């Protein structure tokens, strides 16, 4: 797994690196063996120390991703996702070491590096979380140093060392990691459910708008049969009737023509001599 991490050093493969580190942490916890993973975790945090000002995009759940594109690796969403996952794994790694008698010596280089990280990082979200981690680490280191100062065995006595470590209660780092993990998962689940509700609401609004448009079209558009009837009525009104029915303008269609007037005058003139 260490070879997989060293094979691709590009930030595009940071999700693959972090998945490999998670698997090795599970192996270390199951076998009660120490696997040196500090260098890999701190190298990933170096990427988060530089602020990226790429256009904002939607965050991607890195639990199901092995690599990202070159354009997405410069975004703020990818940087936040890498930091959250790296911080979780770093907490898990240090909480496992906090139950060891050698924690003050093992944690010293990590404390020094985290202090340097806070100095060069300009993101207040990252620095505030690292300060909390530093405070917990320093407190656990002082506590273990006081407790082991009264022991009478040497590091060669492995049986006595394991017995002394088994009697230790849960450290402040272990409690902090458990509470942080519960809160982080609850927030992630709430954000996911809110996004799903927004997507469902947007789809429902689109369906309602389509139904309203179809109703309006059905009400305003007249049927073609009614149009045909109206056109027929208008034609019958405009054309004059042959039987002498009045037209639209009120003039009688039975008005006498000029030929009929001439015939009537001829008949009158013919009757005058007889009288």
mmCIF file with all atom_site columns, N, CA, C and O in Angstrom, residues 120-170:
data_model
loop_
_atom_site.group_PDB
_atom_site.id
_atom_site.type_symbol
_atom_site.label_atom_id
_atom_site.label_alt_id
_atom_site.label_comp_id
_atom_site.label_asym_id
_atom_site.label_entity_id
_atom_site.label_seq_id
_atom_site.pdbx_PDB_ins_code
_atom_site.Cartn_x
_atom_site.Cartn_y
_atom_site.Cartn_z
_atom_site.occupancy
_atom_site.B_iso_or_equiv
_atom_site.pdbx_formal_charge
_atom_site.auth_seq_id
_atom_site.auth_comp_id
_atom_site.auth_asym_id
_atom_site.auth_atom_id
_atom_site.pdbx_PDB_model_num
ATOM 1   N N  . UNK A 1 120 ? 1.990   29.032 8.195  1.00 0.00 ? 120 UNK A N  1
ATOM 2   C CA . UNK A 1 120 ? 1.946   29.309 6.758  1.00 0.00 ? 120 UNK A CA 1
ATOM 3   C C  . UNK A 1 120 ? 0.555   29.173 6.155  1.00 0.00 ? 120 UNK A C  1
ATOM 4   O O  . UNK A 1 120 ? 0.345   29.561 4.993  1.00 0.00 ? 120 UNK A O  1
ATOM 5   N N  . UNK A 1 121 ? -0.412  28.624 6.911  1.00 0.00 ? 121 UNK A N  1
ATOM 6   C CA . UNK A 1 121 ? -1.769  28.455 6.393  1.00 0.00 ? 121 UNK A CA 1
ATOM 7   C C  . UNK A 1 121 ? -2.585  29.709 6.684  1.00 0.00 ? 121 UNK A C  1
ATOM 8   O O  . UNK A 1 121 ? -2.551  30.237 7.811  1.00 0.00 ? 121 UNK A O  1
ATOM 9   N N  . UNK A 1 122 ? -3.333  30.189 5.693  1.00 0.00 ? 122 UNK A N  1
ATOM 10  C CA . UNK A 1 122 ? -4.154  31.395 5.837  1.00 0.00 ? 122 UNK A CA 1
ATOM 11  C C  . UNK A 1 122 ? -5.641  31.097 5.996  1.00 0.00 ? 122 UNK A C  1
ATOM 12  O O  . UNK A 1 122 ? -6.441  32.028 6.064  1.00 0.00 ? 122 UNK A O  1
ATOM 13  N N  . UNK A 1 123 ? -5.997  29.840 6.046  1.00 0.00 ? 123 UNK A N  1
ATOM 14  C CA . UNK A 1 123 ? -7.404  29.459 6.190  1.00 0.00 ? 123 UNK A CA 1
ATOM 15  C C  . UNK A 1 123 ? -7.739  29.338 7.680  1.00 0.00 ? 123 UNK A C  1
ATOM 16  O O  . UNK A 1 123 ? -7.208  28.466 8.370  1.00 0.00 ? 123 UNK A O  1
ATOM 17  N N  . UNK A 1 124 ? -8.616  30.175 8.213  1.00 0.00 ? 124 UNK A N  1
ATOM 18  C CA . UNK A 1 124 ? -8.920  30.114 9.655  1.00 0.00 ? 124 UNK A CA 1
ATOM 19  C C  . UNK A 1 124 ? -9.611  28.822 10.073 1.00 0.00 ? 124 UNK A C  1
ATOM 20  O O  . UNK A 1 124 ? -9.471  28.384 11.216 1.00 0.00 ? 124 UNK A O  1
ATOM 21  N N  . UNK A 1 125 ? -10.359 28.211 9.153  1.00 0.00 ? 125 UNK A N  1
ATOM 22  C CA . UNK A 1 125 ? -11.013 26.945 9.488  1.00 0.00 ? 125 UNK A CA 1
ATOM 23  C C  . UNK A 1 125 ? -9.987  25.850 9.762  1.00 0.00 ? 125 UNK A C  1
ATOM 24  O O  . UNK A 1 125 ? -10.109 25.098 10.737 1.00 0.00 ? 125 UNK A O  1
ATOM 25  N N  . UNK A 1 126 ? -8.961  25.781 8.922  1.00 0.00 ? 126 UNK A N  1
ATOM 26  C CA . UNK A 1 126 ? -7.934  24.759 9.090  1.00 0.00 ? 126 UNK A CA 1
ATOM 27  C C  . UNK A 1 126 ? -7.090  25.023 10.344 1.00 0.00 ? 126 UNK A C  1
ATOM 28  O O  . UNK A 1 126 ? -6.803  24.104 11.116 1.00 0.00 ? 126 UNK A O  1
ATOM 29  N N  . UNK A 1 127 ? -6.702  26.251 10.539 1.00 0.00 ? 127 UNK A N  1
ATOM 30  C CA . UNK A 1 127 ? -5.835  26.567 11.675 1.00 0.00 ? 127 UNK A CA 1
ATOM 31  C C  . UNK A 1 127 ? -6.538  26.358 13.014 1.00 0.00 ? 127 UNK A C  1
ATOM 32  O O  . UNK A 1 127 ? -5.919  25.917 13.988 1.00 0.00 ? 127 UNK A O  1
ATOM 33  N N  . UNK A 1 128 ? -7.833  26.650 13.083 1.00 0.00 ? 128 UNK A N  1
ATOM 34  C CA . UNK A 1 128 ? -8.559  26.458 14.344 1.00 0.00 ? 128 UNK A CA 1
ATOM 35  C C  . UNK A 1 128 ? -8.631  24.974 14.718 1.00 0.00 ? 128 UNK A C  1
ATOM 36  O O  . UNK A 1 128 ? -8.459  24.602 15.897 1.00 0.00 ? 128 UNK A O  1
ATOM 37  N N  . UNK A 1 129 ? -8.865  24.114 13.725 1.00 0.00 ? 129 UNK A N  1
ATOM 38  C CA . UNK A 1 129 ? -8.903  22.677 14.009 1.00 0.00 ? 129 UNK A CA 1
ATOM 39  C C  . UNK A 1 129 ? -7.525  22.149 14.395 1.00 0.00 ? 129 UNK A C  1
ATOM 40  O O  . UNK A 1 129 ? -7.403  21.293 15.286 1.00 0.00 ? 129 UNK A O  1
ATOM 41  N N  . UNK A 1 130 ? -6.492  22.660 13.745 1.00 0.00 ? 130 UNK A N  1
ATOM 42  C CA . UNK A 1 130 ? -5.140  22.216 14.090 1.00 0.00 ? 130 UNK A CA 1
ATOM 43  C C  . UNK A 1 130 ? -4.729  22.693 15.481 1.00 0.00 ? 130 UNK A C  1
ATOM 44  O O  . UNK A 1 130 ? -3.997  21.994 16.198 1.00 0.00 ? 130 UNK A O  1
ATOM 45  N N  . UNK A 1 131 ? -5.180  23.857 15.890 1.00 0.00 ? 131 UNK A N  1
ATOM 46  C CA . UNK A 1 131 ? -4.880  24.330 17.249 1.00 0.00 ? 131 UNK A CA 1
ATOM 47  C C  . UNK A 1 131 ? -5.521  23.433 18.301 1.00 0.00 ? 131 UNK A C  1
ATOM 48  O O  . UNK A 1 131 ? -4.905  23.117 19.329 1.00 0.00 ? 131 UNK A O  1
ATOM 49  N N  . UNK A 1 132 ? -6.764  23.005 18.061 1.00 0.00 ? 132 UNK A N  1
ATOM 50  C CA . UNK A 1 132 ? -7.402  22.077 18.989 1.00 0.00 ? 132 UNK A CA 1
ATOM 51  C C  . UNK A 1 132 ? -6.635  20.759 19.073 1.00 0.00 ? 132 UNK A C  1
ATOM 52  O O  . UNK A 1 132 ? -6.446  20.205 20.165 1.00 0.00 ? 132 UNK A O  1
ATOM 53  N N  . UNK A 1 133 ? -6.182  20.268 17.923 1.00 0.00 ? 133 UNK A N  1
ATOM 54  C CA . UNK A 1 133 ? -5.410  19.026 17.913 1.00 0.00 ? 133 UNK A CA 1
ATOM 55  C C  . UNK A 1 133 ? -4.081  19.192 18.647 1.00 0.00 ? 133 UNK A C  1
ATOM 56  O O  . UNK A 1 133 ? -3.658  18.303 19.410 1.00 0.00 ? 133 UNK A O  1
ATOM 57  N N  . UNK A 1 134 ? -3.428  20.321 18.460 1.00 0.00 ? 134 UNK A N  1
ATOM 58  C CA . UNK A 1 134 ? -2.166  20.571 19.157 1.00 0.00 ? 134 UNK A CA 1
ATOM 59  C C  . UNK A 1 134 ? -2.369  20.615 20.671 1.00 0.00 ? 134 UNK A C  1
ATOM 60  O O  . UNK A 1 134 ? -1.563  20.060 21.432 1.00 0.00 ? 134 UNK A O  1
ATOM 61  N N  . UNK A 1 135 ? -3.416  21.271 21.116 1.00 0.00 ? 135 UNK A N  1
ATOM 62  C CA . UNK A 1 135 ? -3.687  21.342 22.555 1.00 0.00 ? 135 UNK A CA 1
ATOM 63  C C  . UNK A 1 135 ? -3.930  19.958 23.154 1.00 0.00 ? 135 UNK A C  1
ATOM 64  O O  . UNK A 1 135 ? -3.417  19.635 24.232 1.00 0.00 ? 135 UNK A O  1
ATOM 65  N N  . UNK A 1 136 ? -4.689  19.131 22.452 1.00 0.00 ? 136 UNK A N  1
ATOM 66  C CA . UNK A 1 136 ? -4.953  17.776 22.939 1.00 0.00 ? 136 UNK A CA 1
ATOM 67  C C  . UNK A 1 136 ? -3.670  16.945 22.966 1.00 0.00 ? 136 UNK A C  1
ATOM 68  O O  . UNK A 1 136 ? -3.425  16.193 23.929 1.00 0.00 ? 136 UNK A O  1
ATOM 69  N N  . UNK A 1 137 ? -2.861  17.063 21.939 1.00 0.00 ? 137 UNK A N  1
ATOM 70  C CA . UNK A 1 137 ? -1.615  16.291 21.883 1.00 0.00 ? 137 UNK A CA 1
ATOM 71  C C  . UNK A 1 137 ? -0.655  16.700 22.991 1.00 0.00 ? 137 UNK A C  1
ATOM 72  O O  . UNK A 1 137 ? -0.034  15.843 23.647 1.00 0.00 ? 137 UNK A O  1
ATOM 73  N N  . UNK A 1 138 ? -0.516  17.975 23.217 1.00 0.00 ? 138 UNK A N  1
ATOM 74  C CA . UNK A 1 138 ? 0.388   18.440 24.283 1.00 0.00 ? 138 UNK A CA 1
ATOM 75  C C  . UNK A 1 138 ? -0.112  18.012 25.661 1.00 0.00 ? 138 UNK A C  1
ATOM 76  O O  . UNK A 1 138 ? 0.689   17.631 26.531 1.00 0.00 ? 138 UNK A O  1
ATOM 77  N N  . UNK A 1 139 ? -1.439  18.045 25.866 1.00 0.00 ? 139 UNK A N  1
ATOM 78  C CA . UNK A 1 139 ? -1.994  17.628 27.159 1.00 0.00 ? 139 UNK A CA 1
ATOM 79  C C  . UNK A 1 139 ? -1.767  16.135 27.396 1.00 0.00 ? 139 UNK A C  1
ATOM 80  O O  . UNK A 1 139 ? -1.363  15.719 28.500 1.00 0.00 ? 139 UNK A O  1
ATOM 81  N N  . UNK A 1 140 ? -2.005  15.309 26.384 1.00 0.00 ? 140 UNK A N  1
ATOM 82  C CA . UNK A 1 140 ? -1.798  13.859 26.536 1.00 0.00 ? 140 UNK A CA 1
ATOM 83  C C  . UNK A 1 140 ? -0.321  13.547 26.716 1.00 0.00 ? 140 UNK A C  1
ATOM 84  O O  . UNK A 1 140 ? 0.052   12.653 27.506 1.00 0.00 ? 140 UNK A O  1
ATOM 85  N N  . UNK A 1 141 ? 0.545   14.261 26.026 1.00 0.00 ? 141 UNK A N  1
ATOM 86  C CA . UNK A 1 141 ? 1.991   14.038 26.171 1.00 0.00 ? 141 UNK A CA 1
ATOM 87  C C  . UNK A 1 141 ? 2.453   14.358 27.589 1.00 0.00 ? 141 UNK A C  1
ATOM 88  O O  . UNK A 1 141 ? 3.246   13.591 28.184 1.00 0.00 ? 141 UNK A O  1
ATOM 89  N N  . UNK A 1 142 ? 1.990   15.442 28.164 1.00 0.00 ? 142 UNK A N  1
ATOM 90  C CA . UNK A 1 142 ? 2.358   15.771 29.551 1.00 0.00 ? 142 UNK A CA 1
ATOM 91  C C  . UNK A 1 142 ? 1.814   14.741 30.532 1.00 0.00 ? 142 UNK A C  1
ATOM 92  O O  . UNK A 1 142 ? 2.502   14.343 31.490 1.00 0.00 ? 142 UNK A O  1
ATOM 93  N N  . UNK A 1 143 ? 0.591   14.294 30.294 1.00 0.00 ? 143 UNK A N  1
ATOM 94  C CA . UNK A 1 143 ? -0.014  13.315 31.192 1.00 0.00 ? 143 UNK A CA 1
ATOM 95  C C  . UNK A 1 143 ? 0.753   12.003 31.183 1.00 0.00 ? 143 UNK A C  1
ATOM 96  O O  . UNK A 1 143 ? 1.036   11.413 32.247 1.00 0.00 ? 143 UNK A O  1
ATOM 97  N N  . UNK A 1 144 ? 1.110   11.502 29.994 1.00 0.00 ? 144 UNK A N  1
ATOM 98  C CA . UNK A 1 144 ? 1.854   10.245 29.912 1.00 0.00 ? 144 UNK A CA 1
ATOM 99  C C  . UNK A 1 144 ? 3.269   10.388 30.477 1.00 0.00 ? 144 UNK A C  1
ATOM 100 O O  . UNK A 1 144 ? 3.806   9.448  31.085 1.00 0.00 ? 144 UNK A O  1
ATOM 101 N N  . UNK A 1 145 ? 3.880   11.536 30.301 1.00 0.00 ? 145 UNK A N  1
ATOM 102 C CA . UNK A 1 145 ? 5.217   11.749 30.858 1.00 0.00 ? 145 UNK A CA 1
ATOM 103 C C  . UNK A 1 145 ? 5.183   11.676 32.383 1.00 0.00 ? 145 UNK A C  1
ATOM 104 O O  . UNK A 1 145 ? 6.100   11.100 33.019 1.00 0.00 ? 145 UNK A O  1
ATOM 105 N N  . UNK A 1 146 ? 4.176   12.240 33.018 1.00 0.00 ? 146 UNK A N  1
ATOM 106 C CA . UNK A 1 146 ? 4.048   12.166 34.474 1.00 0.00 ? 146 UNK A CA 1
ATOM 107 C C  . UNK A 1 146 ? 3.773   10.741 34.957 1.00 0.00 ? 146 UNK A C  1
ATOM 108 O O  . UNK A 1 146 ? 4.320   10.297 35.971 1.00 0.00 ? 146 UNK A O  1
ATOM 109 N N  . UNK A 1 147 ? 2.937   10.019 34.219 1.00 0.00 ? 147 UNK A N  1
ATOM 110 C CA . UNK A 1 147 ? 2.590   8.661  34.649 1.00 0.00 ? 147 UNK A CA 1
ATOM 111 C C  . UNK A 1 147 ? 3.761   7.695  34.517 1.00 0.00 ? 147 UNK A C  1
ATOM 112 O O  . UNK A 1 147 ? 3.981   6.843  35.386 1.00 0.00 ? 147 UNK A O  1
ATOM 113 N N  . UNK A 1 148 ? 4.529   7.779  33.470 1.00 0.00 ? 148 UNK A N  1
ATOM 114 C CA . UNK A 1 148 ? 5.614   6.825  33.265 1.00 0.00 ? 148 UNK A CA 1
ATOM 115 C C  . UNK A 1 148 ? 6.873   7.191  34.057 1.00 0.00 ? 148 UNK A C  1
ATOM 116 O O  . UNK A 1 148 ? 7.841   6.428  34.066 1.00 0.00 ? 148 UNK A O  1
ATOM 117 N N  . UNK A 1 149 ? 6.869   8.359  34.661 1.00 0.00 ? 149 UNK A N  1
ATOM 118 C CA . UNK A 1 149 ? 8.043   8.734  35.485 1.00 0.00 ? 149 UNK A CA 1
ATOM 119 C C  . UNK A 1 149 ? 8.157   7.895  36.747 1.00 0.00 ? 149 UNK A C  1
ATOM 120 O O  . UNK A 1 149 ? 9.249   7.816  37.355 1.00 0.00 ? 149 UNK A O  1
ATOM 121 N N  . UNK A 1 150 ? 7.077   7.253  37.155 1.00 0.00 ? 150 UNK A N  1
ATOM 122 C CA . UNK A 1 150 ? 7.091   6.457  38.387 1.00 0.00 ? 150 UNK A CA 1
ATOM 123 C C  . UNK A 1 150 ? 7.226   4.961  38.139 1.00 0.00 ? 150 UNK A C  1
ATOM 124 O O  . UNK A 1 150 ? 7.165   4.176  39.094 1.00 0.00 ? 150 UNK A O  1
ATOM 125 N N  . UNK A 1 151 ? 7.427   4.526  36.897 1.00 0.00 ? 151 UNK A N  1
ATOM 126 C CA . UNK A 1 151 ? 7.544   3.098  36.603 1.00 0.00 ? 151 UNK A CA 1
ATOM 127 C C  . UNK A 1 151 ? 8.957   2.626  36.940 1.00 0.00 ? 151 UNK A C  1
ATOM 128 O O  . UNK A 1 151 ? 9.928   3.410  36.921 1.00 0.00 ? 151 UNK A O  1
ATOM 129 N N  . UNK A 1 152 ? 9.065   1.315  37.213 1.00 0.00 ? 152 UNK A N  1
ATOM 130 C CA . UNK A 1 152 ? 10.361  0.736  37.581 1.00 0.00 ? 152 UNK A CA 1
ATOM 131 C C  . UNK A 1 152 ? 10.932  -0.174 36.499 1.00 0.00 ? 152 UNK A C  1
ATOM 132 O O  . UNK A 1 152 ? 12.074  -0.605 36.604 1.00 0.00 ? 152 UNK A O  1
ATOM 133 N N  . UNK A 1 153 ? 10.179  -0.457 35.437 1.00 0.00 ? 153 UNK A N  1
ATOM 134 C CA . UNK A 1 153 ? 10.664  -1.354 34.387 1.00 0.00 ? 153 UNK A CA 1
ATOM 135 C C  . UNK A 1 153 ? 11.314  -0.538 33.280 1.00 0.00 ? 153 UNK A C  1
ATOM 136 O O  . UNK A 1 153 ? 11.140  0.690  33.182 1.00 0.00 ? 153 UNK A O  1
ATOM 137 N N  . UNK A 1 154 ? 12.011  -1.222 32.419 1.00 0.00 ? 154 UNK A N  1
ATOM 138 C CA . UNK A 1 154 ? 12.713  -0.614 31.289 1.00 0.00 ? 154 UNK A CA 1
ATOM 139 C C  . UNK A 1 154 ? 11.976  -0.939 29.990 1.00 0.00 ? 154 UNK A C  1
ATOM 140 O O  . UNK A 1 154 ? 11.123  -1.835 29.960 1.00 0.00 ? 154 UNK A O  1
ATOM 141 N N  . UNK A 1 155 ? 12.323  -0.274 28.899 1.00 0.00 ? 155 UNK A N  1
ATOM 142 C CA . UNK A 1 155 ? 11.676  -0.591 27.619 1.00 0.00 ? 155 UNK A CA 1
ATOM 143 C C  . UNK A 1 155 ? 11.914  -2.018 27.129 1.00 0.00 ? 155 UNK A C  1
ATOM 144 O O  . UNK A 1 155 ? 11.175  -2.499 26.258 1.00 0.00 ? 155 UNK A O  1
ATOM 145 N N  . UNK A 1 156 ? 12.903  -2.675 27.674 1.00 0.00 ? 156 UNK A N  1
ATOM 146 C CA . UNK A 1 156 ? 13.146  -4.058 27.266 1.00 0.00 ? 156 UNK A CA 1
ATOM 147 C C  . UNK A 1 156 ? 12.092  -5.024 27.798 1.00 0.00 ? 156 UNK A C  1
ATOM 148 O O  . UNK A 1 156 ? 11.854  -6.071 27.194 1.00 0.00 ? 156 UNK A O  1
ATOM 149 N N  . UNK A 1 157 ? 11.469  -4.659 28.896 1.00 0.00 ? 157 UNK A N  1
ATOM 150 C CA . UNK A 1 157 ? 10.447  -5.521 29.493 1.00 0.00 ? 157 UNK A CA 1
ATOM 151 C C  . UNK A 1 157 ? 9.122   -5.313 28.748 1.00 0.00 ? 157 UNK A C  1
ATOM 152 O O  . UNK A 1 157 ? 8.262   -4.536 29.168 1.00 0.00 ? 157 UNK A O  1
ATOM 153 N N  . UNK A 1 158 ? 8.981   -6.024 27.644 1.00 0.00 ? 158 UNK A N  1
ATOM 154 C CA . UNK A 1 158 ? 7.813   -5.810 26.782 1.00 0.00 ? 158 UNK A CA 1
ATOM 155 C C  . UNK A 1 158 ? 6.515   -6.246 27.446 1.00 0.00 ? 158 UNK A C  1
ATOM 156 O O  . UNK A 1 158 ? 5.470   -5.627 27.240 1.00 0.00 ? 158 UNK A O  1
ATOM 157 N N  . UNK A 1 159 ? 6.580   -7.299 28.261 1.00 0.00 ? 159 UNK A N  1
ATOM 158 C CA . UNK A 1 159 ? 5.358   -7.770 28.915 1.00 0.00 ? 159 UNK A CA 1
ATOM 159 C C  . UNK A 1 159 ? 4.834   -6.731 29.905 1.00 0.00 ? 159 UNK A C  1
ATOM 160 O O  . UNK A 1 159 ? 3.628   -6.464 29.969 1.00 0.00 ? 159 UNK A O  1
ATOM 161 N N  . UNK A 1 160 ? 5.729   -6.134 30.646 1.00 0.00 ? 160 UNK A N  1
ATOM 162 C CA . UNK A 1 160 ? 5.317   -5.105 31.604 1.00 0.00 ? 160 UNK A CA 1
ATOM 163 C C  . UNK A 1 160 ? 4.836   -3.830 30.894 1.00 0.00 ? 160 UNK A C  1
ATOM 164 O O  . UNK A 1 160 ? 3.929   -3.150 31.368 1.00 0.00 ? 160 UNK A O  1
ATOM 165 N N  . UNK A 1 161 ? 5.467   -3.548 29.759 1.00 0.00 ? 161 UNK A N  1
ATOM 166 C CA . UNK A 1 161 ? 5.042   -2.367 28.989 1.00 0.00 ? 161 UNK A CA 1
ATOM 167 C C  . UNK A 1 161 ? 3.614   -2.540 28.471 1.00 0.00 ? 161 UNK A C  1
ATOM 168 O O  . UNK A 1 161 ? 2.780   -1.640 28.593 1.00 0.00 ? 161 UNK A O  1
ATOM 169 N N  . UNK A 1 162 ? 3.310   -3.701 27.881 1.00 0.00 ? 162 UNK A N  1
ATOM 170 C CA . UNK A 1 162 ? 1.954   -3.948 27.377 1.00 0.00 ? 162 UNK A CA 1
ATOM 171 C C  . UNK A 1 162 ? 0.930   -3.979 28.512 1.00 0.00 ? 162 UNK A C  1
ATOM 172 O O  . UNK A 1 162 ? -0.207  -3.518 28.356 1.00 0.00 ? 162 UNK A O  1
ATOM 173 N N  . UNK A 1 163 ? 1.348   -4.513 29.655 1.00 0.00 ? 163 UNK A N  1
ATOM 174 C CA . UNK A 1 163 ? 0.436   -4.528 30.806 1.00 0.00 ? 163 UNK A CA 1
ATOM 175 C C  . UNK A 1 163 ? 0.155   -3.109 31.292 1.00 0.00 ? 163 UNK A C  1
ATOM 176 O O  . UNK A 1 163 ? -0.987  -2.768 31.628 1.00 0.00 ? 163 UNK A O  1
ATOM 177 N N  . UNK A 1 164 ? 1.175   -2.273 31.311 1.00 0.00 ? 164 UNK A N  1
ATOM 178 C CA . UNK A 1 164 ? 0.984   -0.876 31.755 1.00 0.00 ? 164 UNK A CA 1
ATOM 179 C C  . UNK A 1 164 ? 0.091   -0.111 30.767 1.00 0.00 ? 164 UNK A C  1
ATOM 180 O O  . UNK A 1 164 ? -0.763  0.675  31.172 1.00 0.00 ? 164 UNK A O  1
ATOM 181 N N  . UNK A 1 165 ? 0.291   -0.360 29.474 1.00 0.00 ? 165 UNK A N  1
ATOM 182 C CA . UNK A 1 165 ? -0.526  0.313  28.457 1.00 0.00 ? 165 UNK A CA 1
ATOM 183 C C  . UNK A 1 165 ? -1.990  -0.150 28.501 1.00 0.00 ? 165 UNK A C  1
ATOM 184 O O  . UNK A 1 165 ? -2.896  0.642  28.231 1.00 0.00 ? 165 UNK A O  1
ATOM 185 N N  . UNK A 1 166 ? -2.215  -1.410 28.816 1.00 0.00 ? 166 UNK A N  1
ATOM 186 C CA . UNK A 1 166 ? -3.587  -1.914 28.886 1.00 0.00 ? 166 UNK A CA 1
ATOM 187 C C  . UNK A 1 166 ? -4.373  -1.314 30.052 1.00 0.00 ? 166 UNK A C  1
ATOM 188 O O  . UNK A 1 166 ? -5.609  -1.276 30.014 1.00 0.00 ? 166 UNK A O  1
ATOM 189 N N  . UNK A 1 167 ? -3.676  -0.855 31.077 1.00 0.00 ? 167 UNK A N  1
ATOM 190 C CA . UNK A 1 167 ? -4.339  -0.258 32.232 1.00 0.00 ? 167 UNK A CA 1
ATOM 191 C C  . UNK A 1 167 ? -4.652  1.224  32.039 1.00 0.00 ? 167 UNK A C  1
ATOM 192 O O  . UNK A 1 167 ? -5.326  1.823  32.886 1.00 0.00 ? 167 UNK A O  1
ATOM 193 N N  . UNK A 1 168 ? -4.184  1.790  30.958 1.00 0.00 ? 168 UNK A N  1
ATOM 194 C CA . UNK A 1 168 ? -4.441  3.211  30.712 1.00 0.00 ? 168 UNK A CA 1
ATOM 195 C C  . UNK A 1 168 ? -5.899  3.419  30.320 1.00 0.00 ? 168 UNK A C  1
ATOM 196 O O  . UNK A 1 168 ? -6.451  2.661  29.513 1.00 0.00 ? 168 UNK A O  1
ATOM 197 N N  . UNK A 1 169 ? -6.554  4.455  30.826 1.00 0.00 ? 169 UNK A N  1
ATOM 198 C CA . UNK A 1 169 ? -7.923  4.774  30.378 1.00 0.00 ? 169 UNK A CA 1
ATOM 199 C C  . UNK A 1 169 ? -7.881  5.449  29.011 1.00 0.00 ? 169 UNK A C  1
ATOM 200 O O  . UNK A 1 169 ? -6.809  5.761  28.465 1.00 0.00 ? 169 UNK A O  1
ATOM 201 N N  . UNK A 1 170 ? -9.044  5.656  28.454 1.00 0.00 ? 170 UNK A N  1
ATOM 202 C CA . UNK A 1 170 ? -9.113  6.355  27.164 1.00 0.00 ? 170 UNK A CA 1
ATOM 203 C C  . UNK A 1 170 ? -8.558  7.761  27.310 1.00 0.00 ? 170 UNK A C  1
ATOM 204 O O  . UNK A 1 170 ? -8.941  8.522  28.210 1.00 0.00 ? 170 UNK A O  1
#
